[in-house]
Amino acid sequence: QHDGHVWVHSEVGRGTTFKIALPVYRGGDIVPPRTHESISTALQGHEIVLVVEDDLSVRRSVRRILTRYHYQVIEAAGGAEGLRVAQDDLKRIDLLLTDVVLPQMDGHELAGRVKALHPEARVLYMSGYTDNAILHHGVLAPGVAFLPKPFTAEVLARKVREVLDESE
């Protein structure tokens, strides 16, 4: 994004070195970071999103982003926990946002079980594997809502809104 470069050199027993090169700022307008006021109202929602992700840092980031866009977020660290939350929670679940690869139960199996409990729920899969790898290995069918990691806050918000707004 900034026309920079990152070099990584790693040797067993010696360690890892990262070199980061960014271009020199030469003046001009600086674009201020987005604030709550600059978040597009078109991407905001009020729906309940169950986020199932085994990586704590990713799960926290997703929760923080979706909360900023006014979604109600429920979290689970894995497939079995996500299913327990879906069973125990008396509220509706508007969207299941789940990683494809999870401990105990994969995202596809989880989605089927959650949909049986909450037929109104939409499903959005996310994965660090490319969509081609996921689709070609039969993990997800073509046409299924998929979000490749990593993603920006705006890309996540757009995809969530898109999936929630799709007509069945």
CSV table of N, CA and C in Angstrom, one decimal:
chain,number,residue,atom,x,y,z
A,1,GLN,N,0.8,-1.2,0.0
A,1,GLN,CA,0.0,0.0,0.0
A,1,GLN,C,0.8,1.3,0.0
A,2,HIS,N,2.0,1.2,0.6
A,2,HIS,CA,2.8,2.4,0.8
A,2,HIS,C,4.1,2.3,-0.1
A,3,ASP,N,4.1,1.4,-1.1
A,3,ASP,CA,5.2,1.2,-2.0
A,3,ASP,C,6.5,0.9,-1.2
A,4,GLY,N,6.4,0.2,-0.1
A,4,GLY,CA,7.6,-0.2,0.6
A,4,GLY,C,7.9,-1.7,0.4
A,5,HIS,N,8.9,-2.2,1.1
A,5,HIS,CA,9.3,-3.5,1.0
A,5,HIS,C,9.6,-4.1,2.4
A,6,VAL,N,9.5,-5.4,2.5
A,6,VAL,CA,9.8,-6.1,3.7
A,6,VAL,C,10.7,-7.3,3.3
A,7,TRP,N,11.9,-7.4,3.9
A,7,TRP,CA,12.8,-8.5,3.7
A,7,TRP,C,12.9,-9.3,5.0
A,8,VAL,N,12.9,-10.6,4.9
A,8,VAL,CA,13.0,-11.5,6.0
A,8,VAL,C,14.1,-12.5,5.8
A,9,HIS,N,15.1,-12.6,6.7
A,9,HIS,CA,16.2,-13.5,6.6
A,9,HIS,C,16.2,-14.3,7.9
A,10,SER,N,16.1,-15.7,7.8
A,10,SER,CA,16.0,-16.5,9.0
A,10,SER,C,17.0,-17.6,8.9
A,11,GLU,N,17.7,-17.9,10.0
A,11,GLU,CA,18.6,-19.0,10.0
A,11,GLU,C,18.4,-19.8,11.3
A,12,VAL,N,18.4,-21.1,11.2
A,12,VAL,CA,18.2,-22.0,12.4
A,12,VAL,C,19.3,-21.8,13.3
A,13,GLY,N,19.0,-21.5,14.6
A,13,GLY,CA,20.0,-21.3,15.6
A,13,GLY,C,20.6,-19.9,15.6
A,14,ARG,N,20.3,-19.1,14.7
A,14,ARG,CA,20.9,-17.8,14.6
A,14,ARG,C,19.9,-16.7,14.8
A,15,GLY,N,18.6,-17.0,14.4
A,15,GLY,CA,17.5,-16.0,14.6
A,15,GLY,C,17.0,-15.5,13.3
A,16,THR,N,16.2,-14.5,13.4
A,16,THR,CA,15.5,-13.9,12.2
A,16,THR,C,15.7,-12.4,12.2
A,17,THR,N,15.9,-11.9,11.0
A,17,THR,CA,16.1,-10.4,10.8
A,17,THR,C,15.0,-9.9,9.9
A,18,PHE,N,14.3,-8.9,10.2
A,18,PHE,CA,13.4,-8.2,9.4
A,18,PHE,C,13.9,-6.9,9.0
A,19,LYS,N,13.9,-6.5,7.7
A,19,LYS,CA,14.2,-5.2,7.2
A,19,LYS,C,13.0,-4.6,6.6
A,20,ILE,N,12.6,-3.4,7.0
A,20,ILE,CA,11.4,-2.8,6.4
A,20,ILE,C,11.9,-1.5,5.8
A,21,ALA,N,11.5,-1.3,4.6
A,21,ALA,CA,11.9,0.0,3.9
A,21,ALA,C,10.6,0.6,3.4
A,22,LEU,N,10.4,1.9,3.8
A,22,LEU,CA,9.2,2.7,3.4
A,22,LEU,C,9.7,3.9,2.7
A,23,PRO,N,9.0,4.4,1.7
A,23,PRO,CA,9.5,5.6,1.0
A,23,PRO,C,9.4,6.8,2.0
A,24,VAL,N,10.3,7.8,1.7
A,24,VAL,CA,10.4,9.0,2.4
A,24,VAL,C,9.1,9.9,2.1
A,25,TYR,N,8.6,10.5,3.2
A,25,TYR,CA,7.4,11.4,3.0
A,25,TYR,C,7.9,12.7,2.4
A,26,ARG,N,7.4,13.1,1.3
A,26,ARG,CA,7.8,14.3,0.6
A,26,ARG,C,6.8,15.4,0.6
A,27,GLY,N,5.9,15.4,1.6
A,27,GLY,CA,5.0,16.5,1.7
A,27,GLY,C,3.7,16.2,1.0
A,28,GLY,N,2.8,17.1,1.2
A,28,GLY,CA,1.4,16.9,0.6
A,28,GLY,C,0.4,16.6,1.7
A,29,ASP,N,-0.8,16.3,1.3
A,29,ASP,CA,-1.8,16.0,2.2
A,29,ASP,C,-1.6,14.6,2.9
A,30,ILE,N,-1.9,14.6,4.2
A,30,ILE,CA,-1.9,13.4,4.9
A,30,ILE,C,-3.3,13.0,5.1
A,31,VAL,N,-3.7,11.8,4.8
A,31,VAL,CA,-5.1,11.3,4.9
A,31,VAL,C,-5.2,10.9,6.4
A,32,PRO,N,-6.1,11.5,7.1
A,32,PRO,CA,-6.3,11.2,8.5
A,32,PRO,C,-6.9,9.7,8.6
A,33,PRO,N,-6.5,9.0,9.7
A,33,PRO,CA,-7.1,7.7,9.9
A,33,PRO,C,-8.6,7.8,10.1
A,34,ARG,N,-9.3,6.7,9.7
A,34,ARG,CA,-10.8,6.7,9.8
A,34,ARG,C,-11.2,6.8,11.3
A,35,THR,N,-12.2,7.5,11.5
A,35,THR,CA,-12.8,7.5,12.9
A,35,THR,C,-14.2,6.9,12.8
A,36,HIS,N,-14.8,6.9,14.0
A,36,HIS,CA,-16.1,6.3,14.1
A,36,HIS,C,-17.1,7.2,13.2
A,37,GLU,N,-16.8,8.5,13.1
A,37,GLU,CA,-17.7,9.3,12.3
A,37,GLU,C,-17.6,9.1,10.8
A,38,SER,N,-16.4,8.5,10.4
A,38,SER,CA,-16.2,8.3,9.0
A,38,SER,C,-16.6,6.9,8.5
A,39,ILE,N,-17.1,6.1,9.4
A,39,ILE,CA,-17.6,4.8,9.0
A,39,ILE,C,-18.9,4.9,8.2
A,40,SER,N,-18.9,4.3,7.1
A,40,SER,CA,-20.1,4.4,6.2
A,40,SER,C,-21.3,3.8,6.9
A,41,THR,N,-22.4,4.6,6.9
A,41,THR,CA,-23.6,4.1,7.5
A,41,THR,C,-24.2,2.9,6.7
A,42,ALA,N,-23.9,2.9,5.4
A,42,ALA,CA,-24.4,1.8,4.6
A,42,ALA,C,-23.8,0.4,5.0
A,43,LEU,N,-22.7,0.4,5.7
A,43,LEU,CA,-22.0,-0.8,6.1
A,43,LEU,C,-22.4,-1.2,7.5
A,44,GLN,N,-23.1,-0.3,8.2
A,44,GLN,CA,-23.4,-0.6,9.6
A,44,GLN,C,-24.6,-1.6,9.7
A,45,GLY,N,-24.8,-2.2,10.8
A,45,GLY,CA,-25.9,-3.1,11.0
A,45,GLY,C,-26.2,-3.2,12.5
A,46,HIS,N,-27.3,-4.0,12.7
A,46,HIS,CA,-27.7,-4.2,14.1
A,46,HIS,C,-27.8,-5.7,14.4
A,47,GLU,N,-27.5,-6.5,13.4
A,47,GLU,CA,-27.7,-7.9,13.4
A,47,GLU,C,-26.7,-8.6,14.4
A,48,ILE,N,-27.1,-9.8,14.8
A,48,ILE,CA,-26.3,-10.6,15.7
A,48,ILE,C,-25.4,-11.5,14.9
A,49,VAL,N,-24.1,-11.5,15.1
A,49,VAL,CA,-23.1,-12.2,14.4
A,49,VAL,C,-22.4,-13.2,15.4
A,50,LEU,N,-22.4,-14.5,15.1
A,50,LEU,CA,-21.6,-15.4,15.8
A,50,LEU,C,-20.3,-15.6,15.1
A,51,VAL,N,-19.2,-15.2,15.7
A,51,VAL,CA,-17.9,-15.3,15.2
A,51,VAL,C,-17.2,-16.5,15.8
A,52,VAL,N,-16.8,-17.5,14.9
A,52,VAL,CA,-16.1,-18.7,15.4
A,52,VAL,C,-14.7,-18.7,14.7
A,53,GLU,N,-13.7,-18.5,15.5
A,53,GLU,CA,-12.3,-18.4,15.1
A,53,GLU,C,-11.4,-18.9,16.2
A,54,ASP,N,-10.5,-19.8,15.9
A,54,ASP,CA,-9.6,-20.4,16.9
A,54,ASP,C,-8.4,-19.5,17.2
A,55,ASP,N,-8.1,-18.5,16.4
A,55,ASP,CA,-7.0,-17.6,16.6
A,55,ASP,C,-7.5,-16.4,17.4
A,56,LEU,N,-7.1,-16.3,18.7
A,56,LEU,CA,-7.6,-15.3,19.6
A,56,LEU,C,-7.4,-13.9,19.0
A,57,SER,N,-6.3,-13.6,18.4
A,57,SER,CA,-6.0,-12.2,17.9
A,57,SER,C,-7.0,-11.9,16.7
A,58,VAL,N,-7.2,-12.9,15.9
A,58,VAL,CA,-8.1,-12.6,14.7
A,58,VAL,C,-9.5,-12.5,15.3
A,59,ARG,N,-9.9,-13.3,16.2
A,59,ARG,CA,-11.3,-13.2,16.8
A,59,ARG,C,-11.5,-11.9,17.4
A,60,ARG,N,-10.5,-11.4,18.2
A,60,ARG,CA,-10.7,-10.1,18.9
A,60,ARG,C,-10.8,-9.0,17.8
A,61,SER,N,-9.9,-9.1,16.8
A,61,SER,CA,-10.0,-8.0,15.7
A,61,SER,C,-11.3,-8.0,15.0
A,62,VAL,N,-11.8,-9.2,14.7
A,62,VAL,CA,-13.1,-9.2,14.0
A,62,VAL,C,-14.2,-8.7,14.9
A,63,ARG,N,-14.2,-9.0,16.2
A,63,ARG,CA,-15.2,-8.5,17.2
A,63,ARG,C,-15.1,-7.0,17.3
A,64,ARG,N,-13.9,-6.5,17.4
A,64,ARG,CA,-13.7,-5.0,17.5
A,64,ARG,C,-14.2,-4.3,16.2
A,65,ILE,N,-13.9,-4.9,15.1
A,65,ILE,CA,-14.4,-4.2,13.8
A,65,ILE,C,-15.9,-4.3,13.7
A,66,LEU,N,-16.5,-5.4,13.9
A,66,LEU,CA,-17.9,-5.6,13.8
A,66,LEU,C,-18.7,-4.7,14.8
A,67,THR,N,-18.1,-4.6,16.0
A,67,THR,CA,-18.8,-3.8,17.1
A,67,THR,C,-18.7,-2.4,16.7
A,68,ARG,N,-17.6,-1.9,16.0
A,68,ARG,CA,-17.5,-0.6,15.6
A,68,ARG,C,-18.6,-0.3,14.5
A,69,TYR,N,-19.0,-1.3,13.8
A,69,TYR,CA,-20.0,-1.1,12.8
A,69,TYR,C,-21.4,-1.4,13.3
A,70,HIS,N,-21.5,-1.5,14.6
A,70,HIS,CA,-22.7,-1.6,15.4
A,70,HIS,C,-23.4,-3.0,15.4
A,71,TYR,N,-22.7,-4.0,15.0
A,71,TYR,CA,-23.2,-5.4,15.1
A,71,TYR,C,-23.1,-5.9,16.5
A,72,GLN,N,-24.0,-6.8,16.9
A,72,GLN,CA,-23.9,-7.5,18.1
A,72,GLN,C,-23.1,-8.8,17.9
A,73,VAL,N,-22.0,-8.9,18.6
A,73,VAL,CA,-21.1,-10.0,18.3
A,73,VAL,C,-21.0,-11.0,19.5
A,74,ILE,N,-21.1,-12.3,19.1
A,74,ILE,CA,-21.0,-13.4,20.1
A,74,ILE,C,-19.8,-14.2,19.6
A,75,GLU,N,-18.9,-14.6,20.5
A,75,GLU,CA,-17.6,-15.2,20.0
A,75,GLU,C,-17.5,-16.7,20.5
A,76,ALA,N,-16.8,-17.5,19.7
A,76,ALA,CA,-16.5,-18.8,20.1
A,76,ALA,C,-15.1,-19.2,19.6
A,77,ALA,N,-14.3,-20.0,20.3
A,77,ALA,CA,-13.0,-20.3,19.9
A,77,ALA,C,-12.8,-21.5,19.0
A,78,GLY,N,-13.9,-22.3,18.8
A,78,GLY,CA,-13.8,-23.5,18.0
A,78,GLY,C,-15.2,-24.0,17.6
A,79,GLY,N,-15.2,-25.0,16.8
A,79,GLY,CA,-16.5,-25.5,16.3
A,79,GLY,C,-17.4,-26.0,17.5
A,80,ALA,N,-16.9,-26.8,18.4
A,80,ALA,CA,-17.7,-27.3,19.5
A,80,ALA,C,-18.3,-26.2,20.3
A,81,GLU,N,-17.4,-25.2,20.6
A,81,GLU,CA,-17.9,-24.1,21.4
A,81,GLU,C,-18.9,-23.2,20.7
A,82,GLY,N,-18.7,-23.1,19.4
A,82,GLY,CA,-19.7,-22.3,18.6
A,82,GLY,C,-21.0,-23.0,18.6
A,83,LEU,N,-21.0,-24.3,18.5
A,83,LEU,CA,-22.3,-25.1,18.5
A,83,LEU,C,-23.0,-24.9,19.9
A,84,ARG,N,-22.2,-25.0,21.0
A,84,ARG,CA,-22.8,-24.8,22.3
A,84,ARG,C,-23.4,-23.4,22.4
A,85,VAL,N,-22.7,-22.4,21.9
A,85,VAL,CA,-23.2,-21.0,22.0
A,85,VAL,C,-24.5,-21.0,21.2
A,86,ALA,N,-24.6,-21.6,20.0
A,86,ALA,CA,-25.8,-21.6,19.2
A,86,ALA,C,-26.9,-22.3,19.9
A,87,GLN,N,-26.6,-23.4,20.6
A,87,GLN,CA,-27.6,-24.1,21.3
A,87,GLN,C,-28.1,-23.4,22.6
A,88,ASP,N,-27.2,-22.8,23.3
A,88,ASP,CA,-27.5,-22.1,24.6
A,88,ASP,C,-28.2,-20.8,24.4
A,89,ASP,N,-27.8,-20.1,23.4
A,89,ASP,CA,-28.2,-18.7,23.2
A,89,ASP,C,-29.7,-18.7,22.7
A,90,LEU,N,-30.6,-18.0,23.4
A,90,LEU,CA,-32.0,-18.0,23.0
A,90,LEU,C,-32.2,-16.9,21.9
A,91,LYS,N,-31.3,-16.0,21.7
A,91,LYS,CA,-31.5,-15.0,20.6
A,91,LYS,C,-31.3,-15.7,19.3
A,92,ARG,N,-31.7,-14.9,18.3
A,92,ARG,CA,-31.5,-15.4,16.9
A,92,ARG,C,-30.0,-15.2,16.6
A,93,ILE,N,-29.6,-15.9,15.5
A,93,ILE,CA,-28.2,-15.6,15.0
A,93,ILE,C,-28.5,-15.3,13.5
A,94,ASP,N,-28.1,-14.0,13.2
A,94,ASP,CA,-28.3,-13.6,11.8
A,94,ASP,C,-27.2,-14.0,10.9
A,95,LEU,N,-26.0,-14.1,11.4
A,95,LEU,CA,-24.8,-14.5,10.6
A,95,LEU,C,-23.9,-15.3,11.4
A,96,LEU,N,-23.5,-16.4,10.8
A,96,LEU,CA,-22.4,-17.2,11.4
A,96,LEU,C,-21.1,-16.9,10.5
A,97,LEU,N,-20.1,-16.3,11.1
A,97,LEU,CA,-18.9,-15.9,10.5
A,97,LEU,C,-17.9,-16.9,11.1
A,98,THR,N,-17.5,-17.9,10.3
A,98,THR,CA,-16.6,-19.0,10.8
A,98,THR,C,-15.4,-19.2,9.9
A,99,ASP,N,-14.3,-19.6,10.6
A,99,ASP,CA,-13.1,-20.0,9.9
A,99,ASP,C,-13.5,-21.4,9.3
A,100,VAL,N,-12.9,-21.7,8.2
A,100,VAL,CA,-13.1,-23.0,7.6
A,100,VAL,C,-12.4,-24.1,8.4
A,101,VAL,N,-11.2,-23.9,8.8
A,101,VAL,CA,-10.5,-24.9,9.5
A,101,VAL,C,-10.5,-24.6,11.0
A,102,LEU,N,-11.1,-25.5,11.8
A,102,LEU,CA,-11.3,-25.3,13.2
A,102,LEU,C,-11.0,-26.6,14.0
A,103,PRO,N,-10.6,-26.5,15.2
A,103,PRO,CA,-10.4,-27.7,16.0
A,103,PRO,C,-11.8,-28.3,16.3
A,104,GLN,N,-11.8,-29.6,16.5
A,104,GLN,CA,-13.0,-30.4,16.9
A,104,GLN,C,-14.0,-30.6,15.8
A,105,MET,N,-14.3,-29.5,15.1
A,105,MET,CA,-15.4,-29.6,14.1
A,105,MET,C,-15.1,-28.5,13.0
A,106,ASP,N,-15.0,-28.8,11.8
A,106,ASP,CA,-14.7,-27.8,10.8
A,106,ASP,C,-15.9,-26.8,10.6
A,107,GLY,N,-15.6,-25.7,9.9
A,107,GLY,CA,-16.6,-24.7,9.7
A,107,GLY,C,-17.8,-25.1,8.9
A,108,HIS,N,-17.6,-26.0,7.9
A,108,HIS,CA,-18.7,-26.5,7.1
A,108,HIS,C,-19.7,-27.3,8.0
A,109,GLU,N,-19.2,-28.2,8.8
A,109,GLU,CA,-20.0,-29.0,9.7
A,109,GLU,C,-20.7,-28.1,10.7
A,110,LEU,N,-20.0,-27.2,11.2
A,110,LEU,CA,-20.6,-26.3,12.2
A,110,LEU,C,-21.7,-25.5,11.6
A,111,ALA,N,-21.5,-25.0,10.3
A,111,ALA,CA,-22.6,-24.2,9.7
A,111,ALA,C,-23.8,-25.1,9.5
A,112,GLY,N,-23.7,-26.3,9.1
A,112,GLY,CA,-24.9,-27.2,9.0
A,112,GLY,C,-25.6,-27.3,10.3
A,113,ARG,N,-24.9,-27.5,11.3
A,113,ARG,CA,-25.5,-27.7,12.7
A,113,ARG,C,-26.2,-26.4,13.2
A,114,VAL,N,-25.5,-25.3,12.9
A,114,VAL,CA,-26.1,-24.0,13.4
A,114,VAL,C,-27.3,-23.7,12.6
A,115,LYS,N,-27.3,-23.9,11.3
A,115,LYS,CA,-28.4,-23.7,10.4
A,115,LYS,C,-29.6,-24.5,10.8
A,116,ALA,N,-29.4,-25.7,11.3
A,116,ALA,CA,-30.5,-26.6,11.8
A,116,ALA,C,-31.1,-26.0,13.0
A,117,LEU,N,-30.4,-25.3,13.9
A,117,LEU,CA,-30.9,-24.6,15.1
A,117,LEU,C,-31.4,-23.2,14.7
A,118,HIS,N,-30.8,-22.5,13.8
A,118,HIS,CA,-31.2,-21.2,13.4
A,118,HIS,C,-31.3,-21.1,11.9
A,119,PRO,N,-32.4,-21.5,11.4
A,119,PRO,CA,-32.5,-21.5,9.9
A,119,PRO,C,-32.4,-20.2,9.2
A,120,GLU,N,-32.6,-19.1,10.0
A,120,GLU,CA,-32.5,-17.7,9.4
A,120,GLU,C,-31.1,-17.3,9.3
A,121,ALA,N,-30.1,-18.0,9.9
A,121,ALA,CA,-28.7,-17.6,9.9
A,121,ALA,C,-28.1,-17.7,8.5
A,122,ARG,N,-27.4,-16.6,8.1
A,122,ARG,CA,-26.6,-16.6,6.9
A,122,ARG,C,-25.2,-17.2,7.4
A,123,VAL,N,-24.4,-17.6,6.4
A,123,VAL,CA,-23.1,-18.1,6.7
A,123,VAL,C,-22.0,-17.5,5.8
A,124,LEU,N,-21.0,-17.0,6.5
A,124,LEU,CA,-19.8,-16.5,5.8
A,124,LEU,C,-18.6,-17.2,6.3
A,125,TYR,N,-17.9,-17.8,5.4
A,125,TYR,CA,-16.6,-18.5,5.8
A,125,TYR,C,-15.5,-17.6,5.5
A,126,MET,N,-14.4,-17.8,6.4
A,126,MET,CA,-13.2,-17.1,6.2
A,126,MET,C,-12.0,-18.1,6.4
A,127,SER,N,-10.9,-17.8,5.7
A,127,SER,CA,-9.8,-18.7,5.8
A,127,SER,C,-8.5,-18.0,5.3
A,128,GLY,N,-7.4,-18.4,5.9
A,128,GLY,CA,-6.1,-18.0,5.4
A,128,GLY,C,-5.6,-18.7,4.2
A,129,TYR,N,-6.3,-19.8,3.8
A,129,TYR,CA,-6.0,-20.5,2.6
A,129,TYR,C,-6.7,-19.7,1.5
A,130,THR,N,-6.2,-19.8,0.3
A,130,THR,CA,-6.8,-19.1,-0.8
A,130,THR,C,-8.2,-19.7,-1.2
A,131,ASP,N,-9.1,-18.9,-1.7
A,131,ASP,CA,-10.4,-19.5,-2.1
A,131,ASP,C,-10.2,-20.6,-3.1
A,132,ASN,N,-9.2,-20.5,-4.0
A,132,ASN,CA,-9.0,-21.6,-5.0
A,132,ASN,C,-8.6,-22.9,-4.3
A,133,ALA,N,-7.8,-22.8,-3.3
A,133,ALA,CA,-7.4,-24.0,-2.5
A,133,ALA,C,-8.6,-24.6,-1.8
A,134,ILE,N,-9.4,-23.8,-1.2
A,134,ILE,CA,-10.5,-24.2,-0.4
A,134,ILE,C,-11.5,-24.8,-1.4
A,135,LEU,N,-11.8,-24.2,-2.5
A,135,LEU,CA,-12.8,-24.7,-3.4
A,135,LEU,C,-12.3,-26.0,-4.1
A,136,HIS,N,-11.1,-26.0,-4.6
A,136,HIS,CA,-10.6,-27.2,-5.3
A,136,HIS,C,-10.4,-28.4,-4.5
A,137,HIS,N,-10.3,-28.2,-3.2
A,137,HIS,CA,-10.1,-29.4,-2.3
A,137,HIS,C,-11.5,-29.8,-1.7
A,138,GLY,N,-12.6,-29.2,-2.2
A,138,GLY,CA,-13.9,-29.7,-1.9
A,138,GLY,C,-14.4,-29.2,-0.5
A,139,VAL,N,-13.6,-28.3,0.1
A,139,VAL,CA,-14.0,-27.8,1.4
A,139,VAL,C,-15.3,-27.0,1.3
A,140,LEU,N,-15.4,-26.1,0.3
A,140,LEU,CA,-16.6,-25.3,0.1
A,140,LEU,C,-17.1,-25.4,-1.3
A,141,ALA,N,-18.4,-25.4,-1.5
A,141,ALA,CA,-18.9,-25.4,-2.8
A,141,ALA,C,-18.8,-24.1,-3.5
A,142,PRO,N,-18.7,-24.0,-4.8
A,142,PRO,CA,-18.7,-22.8,-5.5
A,142,PRO,C,-20.0,-21.9,-5.2
A,143,GLY,N,-19.8,-20.6,-5.1
A,143,GLY,CA,-20.9,-19.8,-4.8
A,143,GLY,C,-21.2,-19.6,-3.3
A,144,VAL,N,-20.4,-20.2,-2.5
A,144,VAL,CA,-20.6,-20.1,-1.0
A,144,VAL,C,-19.9,-18.8,-0.6
A,145,ALA,N,-20.4,-18.0,0.3
A,145,ALA,CA,-19.8,-16.7,0.7
A,145,ALA,C,-18.5,-17.0,1.4
A,146,PHE,N,-17.4,-16.4,0.9
A,146,PHE,CA,-16.1,-16.7,1.4
A,146,PHE,C,-15.3,-15.4,1.5
A,147,LEU,N,-14.5,-15.2,2.6
A,147,LEU,CA,-13.7,-14.1,2.8
A,147,LEU,C,-12.3,-14.5,3.1
A,148,PRO,N,-11.3,-14.2,2.2
A,148,PRO,CA,-9.9,-14.7,2.4
A,148,PRO,C,-9.3,-13.8,3.4
A,149,LYS,N,-8.5,-14.4,4.3
A,149,LYS,CA,-7.6,-13.7,5.2
A,149,LYS,C,-6.3,-13.4,4.6
A,150,PRO,N,-5.6,-12.3,5.0
A,150,PRO,CA,-6.1,-11.3,5.8
A,150,PRO,C,-7.0,-10.3,5.1
A,151,PHE,N,-7.8,-9.5,5.8
A,151,PHE,CA,-8.7,-8.6,5.3
A,151,PHE,C,-8.7,-7.3,6.1
A,152,THR,N,-9.1,-6.2,5.4
A,152,THR,CA,-9.2,-4.9,6.2
A,152,THR,C,-10.6,-4.8,6.8
A,153,ALA,N,-10.7,-3.9,7.7
A,153,ALA,CA,-11.9,-3.6,8.4
A,153,ALA,C,-13.1,-3.4,7.4
A,154,GLU,N,-12.8,-2.5,6.4
A,154,GLU,CA,-13.8,-2.2,5.5
A,154,GLU,C,-14.2,-3.4,4.6
A,155,VAL,N,-13.3,-4.2,4.2
A,155,VAL,CA,-13.6,-5.4,3.4
A,155,VAL,C,-14.4,-6.3,4.2
A,156,LEU,N,-14.1,-6.5,5.5
A,156,LEU,CA,-14.9,-7.4,6.4
A,156,LEU,C,-16.4,-6.8,6.5
A,157,ALA,N,-16.5,-5.5,6.8
A,157,ALA,CA,-17.8,-4.9,6.9
A,157,ALA,C,-18.6,-5.0,5.6
A,158,ARG,N,-18.0,-4.8,4.5
A,158,ARG,CA,-18.7,-4.9,3.2
A,158,ARG,C,-19.2,-6.3,3.0
A,159,LYS,N,-18.3,-7.3,3.2
A,159,LYS,CA,-18.7,-8.7,3.0
A,159,LYS,C,-19.8,-9.1,3.9
A,160,VAL,N,-19.7,-8.7,5.2
A,160,VAL,CA,-20.8,-9.0,6.2
A,160,VAL,C,-22.1,-8.4,5.7
A,161,ARG,N,-22.1,-7.2,5.3
A,161,ARG,CA,-23.3,-6.5,4.9
A,161,ARG,C,-23.9,-7.1,3.6
A,162,GLU,N,-23.0,-7.5,2.7
A,162,GLU,CA,-23.4,-8.1,1.5
A,162,GLU,C,-24.1,-9.5,1.7
A,163,VAL,N,-23.5,-10.3,2.6
A,163,VAL,CA,-24.1,-11.6,2.9
A,163,VAL,C,-25.4,-11.4,3.6
A,164,LEU,N,-25.5,-10.5,4.6
A,164,LEU,CA,-26.8,-10.3,5.3
A,164,LEU,C,-27.9,-9.7,4.4
A,165,ASP,N,-27.5,-9.0,3.4
A,165,ASP,CA,-28.5,-8.4,2.5
A,165,ASP,C,-28.9,-9.2,1.3
A,166,GLU,N,-28.2,-10.4,1.1
A,166,GLU,CA,-28.6,-11.3,0.0
A,166,GLU,C,-30.0,-11.8,0.3
A,167,SER,N,-30.8,-11.9,-0.8
A,167,SER,CA,-32.0,-12.6,-0.6
A,167,SER,C,-31.8,-14.1,-0.8
A,168,GLU,N,-32.6,-14.9,-0.1
A,168,GLU,CA,-32.4,-16.4,-0.2
A,168,GLU,C,-33.1,-16.9,-1.3
